[in-house]
Short mmCIF file of C-alpha atoms (C1' of nucleotides) in Angstrom, two decimals:
data_model
loop_
_atom_site.label_atom_id
_atom_site.label_comp_id
_atom_site.label_asym_id
_atom_site.label_seq_id
_atom_site.Cartn_x
_atom_site.Cartn_y
_atom_site.Cartn_z
CA UNK G 3 16.95 26.07 46.26
CA UNK G 4 15.70 22.64 47.02
CA UNK G 5 18.15 20.38 45.35
CA UNK G 6 15.39 17.89 45.03
CA UNK G 7 12.98 19.47 42.64
CA UNK G 8 9.59 19.05 44.05
CA UNK G 9 7.42 18.41 41.13
CA UNK G 10 4.65 16.48 42.55
CA UNK G 11 5.61 13.63 44.64
CA UNK G 12 4.78 11.29 41.95
CA UNK G 13 7.56 11.62 39.45
CA UNK G 14 10.30 10.93 41.79
CA UNK G 15 8.35 8.30 43.47
CA UNK G 16 8.03 6.47 40.25
CA UNK G 17 11.57 5.45 40.46
CA UNK G 18 12.60 6.21 43.92
CA UNK G 19 10.29 4.03 45.89
CA UNK G 20 9.96 0.79 44.10
CA UNK G 21 13.62 0.64 43.82
CA UNK G 22 13.50 -3.08 43.57
CA UNK G 23 11.46 -2.88 40.51
CA UNK G 24 13.34 -0.11 38.97
CA UNK G 25 16.64 -1.86 39.38
CA UNK G 26 15.47 -4.60 37.13
CA UNK G 27 15.89 -2.91 33.89
CA UNK G 28 17.27 0.44 34.56
CA UNK G 29 20.79 0.81 33.36
CA UNK G 30 21.71 4.17 34.77
CA UNK G 31 20.67 6.22 37.70
CA UNK G 32 18.34 8.59 36.04
CA UNK G 33 20.47 11.23 34.34
CA UNK G 34 17.73 13.56 33.64
CA UNK G 35 16.95 15.07 36.91
CA UNK G 36 14.31 17.63 36.62
CA UNK G 37 16.20 20.31 38.42
CA UNK G 38 16.38 23.66 36.82
CA UNK G 39 20.05 23.38 36.43
CA UNK G 40 20.06 19.72 35.93
CA UNK G 41 23.07 18.57 34.06
CA UNK G 42 22.21 16.43 31.18
CA UNK G 43 24.44 13.64 30.34
CA UNK G 44 24.57 14.56 26.75
CA UNK G 45 28.12 14.29 26.22
CA UNK G 46 28.01 10.65 27.02
CA UNK G 47 25.46 10.17 24.37
CA UNK G 48 25.76 7.12 22.30
CA UNK G 49 28.95 6.72 20.54
CA UNK G 50 27.02 4.05 18.83
CA UNK G 51 24.42 6.41 17.56
CA UNK G 52 27.02 8.60 15.97
CA UNK G 53 28.17 5.92 13.74
CA UNK G 54 25.06 5.92 11.76
CA UNK G 55 25.94 7.58 8.52
CA UNK G 56 22.36 8.15 7.69
CA UNK G 57 21.75 10.05 10.87
CA UNK G 58 18.72 12.04 9.96
CA UNK G 59 19.20 11.03 6.42
CA UNK G 60 18.66 14.37 4.84
CA UNK G 61 17.89 13.06 1.44
CA UNK G 62 14.63 14.86 1.38
CA UNK G 63 16.35 18.05 2.20
CA UNK G 64 18.81 17.41 -0.55
CA UNK G 65 16.10 16.74 -2.95
CA UNK G 66 14.36 19.91 -1.96
CA UNK G 67 17.62 21.72 -2.25
CA UNK G 68 18.04 20.45 -5.76
CA UNK G 69 14.64 21.67 -6.64
CA UNK G 70 15.24 25.11 -5.28
CA UNK G 71 18.56 25.30 -7.12
CA UNK G 72 16.92 24.32 -10.32
CA UNK G 73 14.54 27.17 -9.79
CA UNK G 74 17.28 29.64 -9.11
CA UNK G 75 19.09 28.55 -12.10
CA UNK G 76 15.92 29.09 -14.01
CA UNK G 77 15.83 32.63 -12.73
CA UNK G 78 19.17 33.22 -14.23
CA UNK G 79 18.29 31.92 -17.59
CA UNK G 80 14.77 33.13 -17.95
CA UNK G 81 13.71 36.71 -17.59
CA UNK G 82 10.25 35.45 -16.95
CA UNK G 83 10.47 33.12 -13.95
CA UNK G 84 7.15 31.44 -14.25
CA UNK G 85 8.80 28.46 -12.73
CA UNK G 86 8.49 29.99 -9.35
CA UNK G 87 4.92 29.08 -9.13
CA UNK G 88 5.68 25.45 -9.02
CA UNK G 89 8.33 25.70 -6.44
CA UNK G 90 6.66 24.30 -3.41
CA UNK G 91 3.59 22.89 -4.97
CA UNK G 92 3.39 19.51 -3.41
CA UNK G 93 4.82 18.56 -0.12
CA UNK G 94 4.06 21.10 2.48
CA UNK G 95 0.55 22.28 2.30
CA UNK G 96 0.56 26.00 2.22
CA UNK G 97 -0.70 27.88 5.13
CA UNK G 98 -2.66 30.76 3.69
CA UNK G 99 -2.74 32.76 6.82
CA UNK G 100 -6.29 31.99 7.50
CA UNK G 101 -7.65 35.26 6.40
CA UNK G 102 -10.17 36.01 8.95
CA UNK G 103 -12.94 36.94 6.78
CA UNK G 104 -15.29 38.89 8.91
CA UNK G 105 -18.58 37.65 7.84
CA UNK G 106 -20.50 40.45 9.22
CA UNK G 107 -20.48 41.83 5.71
CA UNK G 108 -23.88 42.02 4.08
CA UNK G 109 -24.91 45.50 4.90
CA UNK G 110 -26.82 44.85 1.81
CA UNK G 111 -29.59 42.39 2.32
CA UNK G 112 -30.38 39.46 0.17
CA UNK G 113 -28.66 39.08 -3.07
CA UNK G 114 -25.39 37.61 -2.22
CA UNK G 115 -23.07 39.69 -4.21
CA UNK G 116 -19.95 37.59 -4.29
CA UNK G 117 -17.50 40.05 -5.81
CA UNK G 118 -15.41 37.07 -6.63
CA UNK G 119 -15.77 36.13 -10.22
CA UNK G 120 -13.32 33.33 -9.75
CA UNK G 121 -14.20 29.78 -10.55
CA UNK G 122 -16.39 28.11 -7.95
CA UNK G 123 -14.60 26.33 -5.17
CA UNK G 124 -11.21 27.92 -5.51
CA UNK G 125 -9.98 30.33 -2.97
CA UNK G 126 -9.76 33.65 -4.66
CA UNK G 127 -6.29 35.03 -5.15
CA UNK G 128 -4.18 33.47 -2.46
CA UNK G 129 -3.65 30.19 -4.17
CA UNK G 130 -0.04 30.81 -4.87
CA UNK G 131 2.59 29.43 -2.49
CA UNK G 132 3.14 31.19 0.79
CA UNK G 133 6.10 33.42 1.13
CA UNK G 134 8.42 31.42 -1.02
CA UNK G 135 7.49 33.52 -3.94
CA UNK G 136 8.33 36.73 -2.25
CA UNK G 137 11.60 35.36 -1.02
CA UNK G 138 12.54 34.13 -4.43
CA UNK G 139 11.79 37.53 -5.85
CA UNK G 140 14.00 39.13 -3.33
CA UNK G 141 16.73 36.76 -4.12
CA UNK G 142 16.33 37.42 -7.72
CA UNK G 143 16.73 41.11 -7.12
CA UNK G 144 19.80 40.53 -5.07
CA UNK G 145 21.35 38.48 -7.81
CA UNK G 146 20.52 41.24 -10.19
CA UNK G 147 22.22 43.84 -8.04
CA UNK G 148 25.18 41.59 -7.87
CA UNK G 149 25.20 41.46 -11.62
CA UNK G 150 25.21 45.19 -11.79
CA UNK G 151 28.06 45.49 -9.37
CA UNK G 152 29.97 43.02 -11.30
CA UNK G 153 29.53 44.89 -14.53
CA UNK G 154 30.48 48.13 -12.95
CA UNK G 155 33.60 46.60 -11.57
CA UNK G 156 34.38 45.13 -14.90
CA UNK G 157 34.07 48.41 -16.67
CA UNK G 158 36.15 50.46 -14.28
CA UNK G 159 38.78 48.12 -13.20
CA UNK G 160 39.60 46.43 -16.40
CA UNK G 161 40.87 47.51 -19.75
CA UNK G 162 41.30 44.08 -21.26
CA UNK G 163 39.45 43.58 -24.46
CA UNK G 164 38.14 40.27 -23.40
CA UNK G 165 36.05 41.74 -20.72
CA UNK G 166 34.14 43.84 -23.11
CA UNK G 167 32.96 40.99 -25.17
CA UNK G 168 31.71 39.41 -22.02
CA UNK G 169 29.84 42.50 -21.13
CA UNK G 170 28.25 42.81 -24.50
CA UNK G 171 27.05 39.24 -24.60
CA UNK G 172 25.51 39.78 -21.28
CA UNK G 173 21.97 40.26 -22.24
CA UNK G 174 19.12 40.67 -19.87
CA UNK G 175 19.03 37.78 -17.51
CA UNK G 176 21.87 35.96 -19.25
CA UNK G 177 25.06 35.55 -17.56
CA UNK G 178 27.94 34.00 -19.34
CA UNK G 179 29.61 32.83 -16.19
CA UNK G 180 26.65 31.00 -15.07
CA UNK G 181 26.69 29.12 -18.23
CA UNK G 182 30.26 28.37 -17.67
CA UNK G 183 29.68 26.86 -14.28
CA UNK G 184 26.74 24.98 -15.55
CA UNK G 185 28.91 23.38 -18.08
CA UNK G 186 31.47 22.04 -15.78
CA UNK G 187 29.19 20.69 -13.13
CA UNK G 188 26.72 17.89 -13.19
CA UNK G 189 23.45 19.51 -13.93
CA UNK G 190 21.65 18.91 -10.70
CA UNK G 191 23.67 19.57 -7.64
CA UNK G 192 24.85 23.03 -7.17
CA UNK G 193 25.32 23.68 -3.53
CA UNK G 194 27.35 20.75 -2.51
CA UNK G 195 29.58 20.88 -5.52
CA UNK G 196 29.54 24.58 -5.63
CA UNK G 197 31.57 25.12 -2.54
CA UNK G 198 34.24 22.70 -3.72
CA UNK G 199 34.25 24.44 -7.00
CA UNK G 200 34.95 27.72 -5.42
CA UNK G 201 37.81 26.12 -3.53
CA UNK G 202 39.16 24.76 -6.75
CA UNK G 203 39.08 28.09 -8.34
CA UNK G 204 40.86 29.65 -5.51
CA UNK G 205 43.68 27.27 -5.52
CA UNK G 206 44.12 27.00 -9.20
CA UNK G 207 47.47 28.64 -9.63
CA UNK G 208 47.22 29.28 -13.31
CA UNK G 209 45.00 28.82 -16.23
CA UNK G 210 45.84 29.21 -19.80
CA UNK G 211 45.88 32.95 -20.12
CA UNK G 212 43.97 34.06 -23.08
CA UNK G 213 42.80 36.97 -21.03
CA UNK G 214 44.80 39.48 -19.17
CA UNK G 215 45.59 38.46 -15.70
CA UNK G 216 43.43 41.24 -14.48
CA UNK G 217 40.48 40.08 -16.42
CA UNK G 218 40.99 36.54 -15.32
CA UNK G 219 41.33 37.44 -11.70
CA UNK G 220 38.16 39.47 -12.03
CA UNK G 221 36.32 36.60 -13.57
CA UNK G 222 37.38 34.34 -10.77
CA UNK G 223 36.18 36.81 -8.23
CA UNK G 224 32.94 37.14 -10.06
CA UNK G 225 32.46 33.51 -10.15
CA UNK G 226 33.16 33.25 -6.53
CA UNK G 227 30.76 36.00 -5.73
CA UNK G 228 28.11 34.36 -7.82
CA UNK G 229 28.48 30.93 -6.41
CA UNK G 230 28.46 32.40 -2.95
CA UNK G 231 25.36 34.29 -3.73
CA UNK G 232 23.62 31.33 -5.13
CA UNK G 233 24.60 29.25 -2.19
CA UNK G 234 23.26 31.76 0.21
CA UNK G 235 20.15 32.14 -1.82
CA UNK G 236 19.56 28.48 -1.76
CA UNK G 237 20.07 28.35 1.99
CA UNK G 238 17.76 31.25 2.46
CA UNK G 239 15.04 29.76 0.34
CA UNK G 240 15.51 26.43 1.80
CA UNK G 241 15.16 27.76 5.27
CA UNK G 242 12.89 27.80 4.71
CA UNK G 243 10.07 27.17 3.19
CA UNK G 244 8.95 26.40 6.65
CA UNK G 245 9.46 23.11 8.37
CA UNK G 246 11.30 20.28 6.87
CA UNK G 247 11.62 16.62 7.76
CA UNK G 248 14.62 17.17 10.00
CA UNK G 249 12.61 19.70 11.98
CA UNK G 250 9.98 17.07 12.49
CA UNK G 251 12.51 14.52 13.57
CA UNK G 252 14.04 16.95 15.99
CA UNK G 253 10.60 17.71 17.39
CA UNK G 254 10.00 14.02 17.95
CA UNK G 255 13.20 13.65 19.87
CA UNK G 256 12.30 16.72 21.89
CA UNK G 257 9.10 15.02 22.82
CA UNK G 258 11.15 12.67 24.94
CA UNK G 259 11.78 15.68 27.16
CA UNK G 260 8.72 17.79 26.80
CA UNK G 261 5.17 16.76 26.06
CA UNK G 262 3.73 20.21 26.33
CA UNK G 263 6.25 22.65 24.84
CA UNK G 264 5.30 26.33 24.84
CA UNK G 265 5.64 28.21 21.63
CA UNK G 266 8.43 30.19 23.23
CA UNK G 267 10.30 27.02 23.93
CA UNK G 268 9.89 25.94 20.39
CA UNK G 269 11.20 29.23 19.17
CA UNK G 270 14.27 28.78 21.35
CA UNK G 271 14.94 25.37 20.10
CA UNK G 272 14.37 25.96 16.41
CA UNK G 273 16.52 29.07 15.79
CA UNK G 274 16.65 28.30 12.09
CA UNK G 275 12.92 28.52 11.73
CA UNK G 276 11.12 31.76 11.09
CA UNK G 277 8.09 31.47 13.24
CA UNK G 278 4.80 32.90 12.21
CA UNK G 279 1.31 31.88 13.09
CA UNK G 280 1.26 29.00 10.74
CA UNK G 281 4.65 27.56 11.58
CA UNK G 282 4.00 27.82 15.25
CA UNK G 283 0.62 26.19 15.13
CA UNK G 284 2.01 23.58 12.93
CA UNK G 285 4.65 22.70 15.47
CA UNK G 286 2.19 22.87 18.27
CA UNK G 287 0.08 20.52 16.24
CA UNK G 288 2.94 18.11 15.87
CA UNK G 289 3.28 17.86 19.57
CA UNK G 290 -0.47 17.48 19.87
CA UNK G 291 -0.19 14.54 17.55
CA UNK G 292 2.71 13.15 19.43
CA UNK G 293 0.76 13.29 22.61
CA UNK G 294 -2.21 11.65 20.99
CA UNK G 295 -0.18 8.69 19.96
CA UNK G 296 1.49 8.59 23.37
CA UNK G 297 -1.65 8.57 25.35
CA UNK G 298 -3.34 6.03 23.09
CA UNK G 299 -0.47 3.70 23.66
CA UNK G 300 -0.62 4.27 27.38
CA UNK G 301 -4.27 3.55 27.55
CA UNK G 302 -3.89 0.47 25.50
CA UNK G 303 -1.18 -1.01 27.58
CA UNK G 304 -2.83 -0.01 30.80
CA UNK G 305 -5.99 -1.80 29.82
CA UNK G 306 -3.95 -4.75 28.79
CA UNK G 307 -2.45 -4.81 32.27
CA UNK G 308 -5.84 -4.63 33.86
CA UNK G 309 -7.08 -7.52 31.84
CA UNK G 310 -3.97 -9.40 32.63
CA UNK G 311 -5.00 -9.26 36.17
CA UNK G 312 -2.25 -7.03 37.47
CA UNK G 313 -3.18 -5.37 40.68
CA UNK G 314 -0.39 -3.10 41.74
CA UNK G 315 0.28 -0.16 39.48
CA UNK G 316 3.86 -0.05 40.73
CA UNK G 317 4.35 -3.18 38.82
CA UNK G 318 4.00 -1.24 35.67
CA UNK G 319 7.23 0.21 34.47
CA UNK G 320 8.23 1.22 31.01
CA UNK G 321 11.57 -0.42 30.57
CA UNK G 322 13.72 -0.41 27.49
CA UNK G 323 12.94 -3.91 26.68
CA UNK G 324 9.18 -3.57 27.02
CA UNK G 325 6.71 -3.70 24.18
CA UNK G 326 5.38 -0.30 25.05
CA UNK G 327 8.86 1.06 24.81
CA UNK G 328 9.31 -0.45 21.45
CA UNK G 329 6.12 1.21 20.20
CA UNK G 330 7.06 4.55 21.52
CA UNK G 331 10.66 4.35 20.35
CA UNK G 332 9.44 3.36 16.98
CA UNK G 333 7.29 6.31 16.75
CA UNK G 334 9.56 9.05 18.06
CA UNK G 335 12.94 7.62 17.38
CA UNK G 336 12.46 5.39 14.41
CA UNK G 337 16.01 5.02 13.42
CA UNK G 338 16.82 4.23 16.98
CA UNK G 339 19.70 6.60 16.55
CA UNK G 340 18.96 8.48 19.71
CA UNK G 341 19.26 7.28 23.28
CA UNK G 342 15.93 7.67 24.90
CA UNK G 343 16.47 9.54 28.14
CA UNK G 344 15.57 7.85 31.35
CA UNK G 345 13.40 10.75 32.39
CA UNK G 346 11.13 9.81 29.57
CA UNK G 347 10.86 6.29 30.81
CA UNK G 348 9.93 7.59 34.19
CA UNK G 349 7.21 9.80 32.83
CA UNK G 350 6.00 7.00 30.66
CA UNK G 351 5.86 4.70 33.58
CA UNK G 352 3.91 7.16 35.57
CA UNK G 353 1.56 7.79 32.74
CA UNK G 354 0.99 4.07 32.35
CA UNK G 355 0.31 3.77 36.08
CA UNK G 356 -2.12 6.61 36.06
CA UNK G 357 -4.05 5.12 33.24
CA UNK G 358 -3.98 1.83 34.98
CA UNK G 359 -5.33 3.32 38.20
CA UNK G 360 -8.10 5.13 36.36
CA UNK G 361 -9.14 2.15 34.29
CA UNK G 362 -9.03 -0.32 37.07
CA UNK G 363 -11.01 2.06 39.20
CA UNK G 364 -13.62 2.33 36.54
CA UNK G 365 -13.03 6.00 36.14
CA UNK G 366 -13.10 5.60 32.41
CA UNK G 367 -16.88 5.71 32.47
CA UNK G 368 -16.50 9.41 32.91
CA UNK G 369 -16.26 11.06 29.54
CA UNK G 370 -13.44 13.29 30.70
CA UNK G 371 -11.60 10.73 32.77
CA UNK G 372 -8.36 11.42 31.03
CA UNK G 373 -8.20 15.03 31.91
CA UNK G 374 -6.72 14.54 35.39
CA UNK G 375 -4.11 12.37 33.89
CA UNK G 376 -3.21 14.95 31.29
CA UNK G 377 -2.94 17.46 34.03
CA UNK G 378 -0.46 15.36 35.92
CA UNK G 379 1.61 14.54 32.92
CA UNK G 380 1.73 18.07 31.77
CA UNK G 381 3.67 19.00 34.87
CA UNK G 382 6.32 16.50 34.16
CA UNK G 383 8.18 18.09 31.26
CA UNK G 384 11.94 17.97 31.64
CA UNK G 385 14.40 20.58 30.51
CA UNK G 386 15.67 19.94 27.05
CA UNK G 387 19.35 19.59 26.60
CA UNK G 388 21.03 22.67 25.29
CA UNK G 389 22.45 20.92 22.27
CA UNK G 390 18.98 20.87 20.87
CA UNK G 391 19.16 24.61 20.62
CA UNK G 392 21.61 24.22 17.78
CA UNK G 393 19.88 24.60 14.50
CA UNK G 394 22.02 21.90 13.08
CA UNK G 395 21.25 19.35 15.74
CA UNK G 396 21.06 16.48 15.35
CA UNK G 397 22.01 17.12 11.79
CA UNK G 398 25.64 16.84 10.81
CA UNK G 399 27.00 15.84 14.16
CA UNK G 400 30.27 15.34 12.43
CA UNK G 401 30.47 18.69 10.80
CA UNK G 402 34.21 19.42 10.90
"C1'" DC M 5 -13.85 37.12 20.37
"C1'" DC M 6 -9.71 34.46 20.42
"C1'" DT M 7 -6.44 30.61 21.68
"C1'" DC M 8 -5.47 26.10 22.86
"C1'" DA M 9 -5.82 21.21 23.32
"C1'" DA M 10 -8.30 17.06 22.73
"C1'" DC M 11 -10.83 14.56 19.51
"C1'" DC M 12 -12.07 12.59 15.10
"C1'" DT M 13 -11.19 11.77 10.41
"C1'" DG M 14 -8.77 10.77 6.16
"C1'" DC N 30 0.52 13.91 10.01
"C1'" DA N 31 -2.81 17.69 8.71
"C1'" DG N 32 -7.80 19.42 8.68
"C1'" DG N 33 -11.70 20.37 10.81
"C1'" DT N 34 -14.54 20.47 14.90
"C1'" DT N 35 -15.52 21.15 19.67
"C1'" DG N 36 -15.41 22.79 24.31
"C1'" DA N 37 -13.00 25.15 28.05
"C1'" DG N 38 -10.88 29.25 29.40
"C1'" DG N 39 -8.72 34.02 29.01
#
DNA sequence: CCTCAACCTG
DNA sequence: CAGGTTGAGG
């Protein structure tokens, strides 16, 4: 119940004691208290940062989306979706669930009998993408079911002659209405356009009626259904496919609050990610890399301070106009579209001071001299603002 | 054994 | 940033 969270004495001290120093560059009285129920000043976040139209420029995501859509369209047109294999191909390296191959094998001595006839060097079967393939297959089936339903509906609820011709032309894997929508749109972008298209259809009061109103209404419904299905499919596939650039960006921002996130925490803050071993360890790895950069910078600047003849560690503060801050901000908040929380500056200052103390005391002769520092810093994680729990944060801050 | 984090490398 | 390696710890 202590209102003053007692995480070590250090963290608070960093800013509480040398008030004179802190005052220099600090703009606000530390908003990020470490208390359990600390209230984060999120709402006051940067009006300025919201003006950036390219906030988390999701061009990569869009590109990816376009690819997926192309694939899905391919599924519609080709009964033999070989295309699937090339789906993910490049960017994200697949994570072949490190098949723990128990090497105790060899109950048979000598003669290595590699049952794998495969070409040397290639990993047997698993070379295909991760789960994307399965997912696409599922989606394909779903679309197929939809097709069936549609046909059934068409047969039962419609006596118009026009409908029959449509049904007859509907060969395996060929859907007339998909052609139709392909024709009116620009080839590439489905999703974005798609939704508008649906809206258009809905509001279109009347079209030239060459078909019975029943048939026409049905077709419209069908089109709606299909576009909806495709849209969902795209989203599903996209969700994929593991971690995307916006996830990375979000993770970097989260680093301002937590240097040592637990996997549970990550799960809580990335609700749109389906965690499995690979994804989890990849994210953990991200933070590991973040820390690496962070500590390297700290050490670098600490040594600099030492060689500059600085004596009092308290003199070392990471302020928003410092070089160190620029380096860190550049790394974790490149677009500078996020306001770095003060709690991070405090932790950074403390880290810097710890490195300074260690180096100036010659502790760095010990191979594991950093360990104690890591231990200290690992206890200084702050709570992460709830907004981060939104899957769409910081994406589309202006959604509606 | 297995996991995790630091470390090193590309 | 991802891979691979290593050493500490459960």
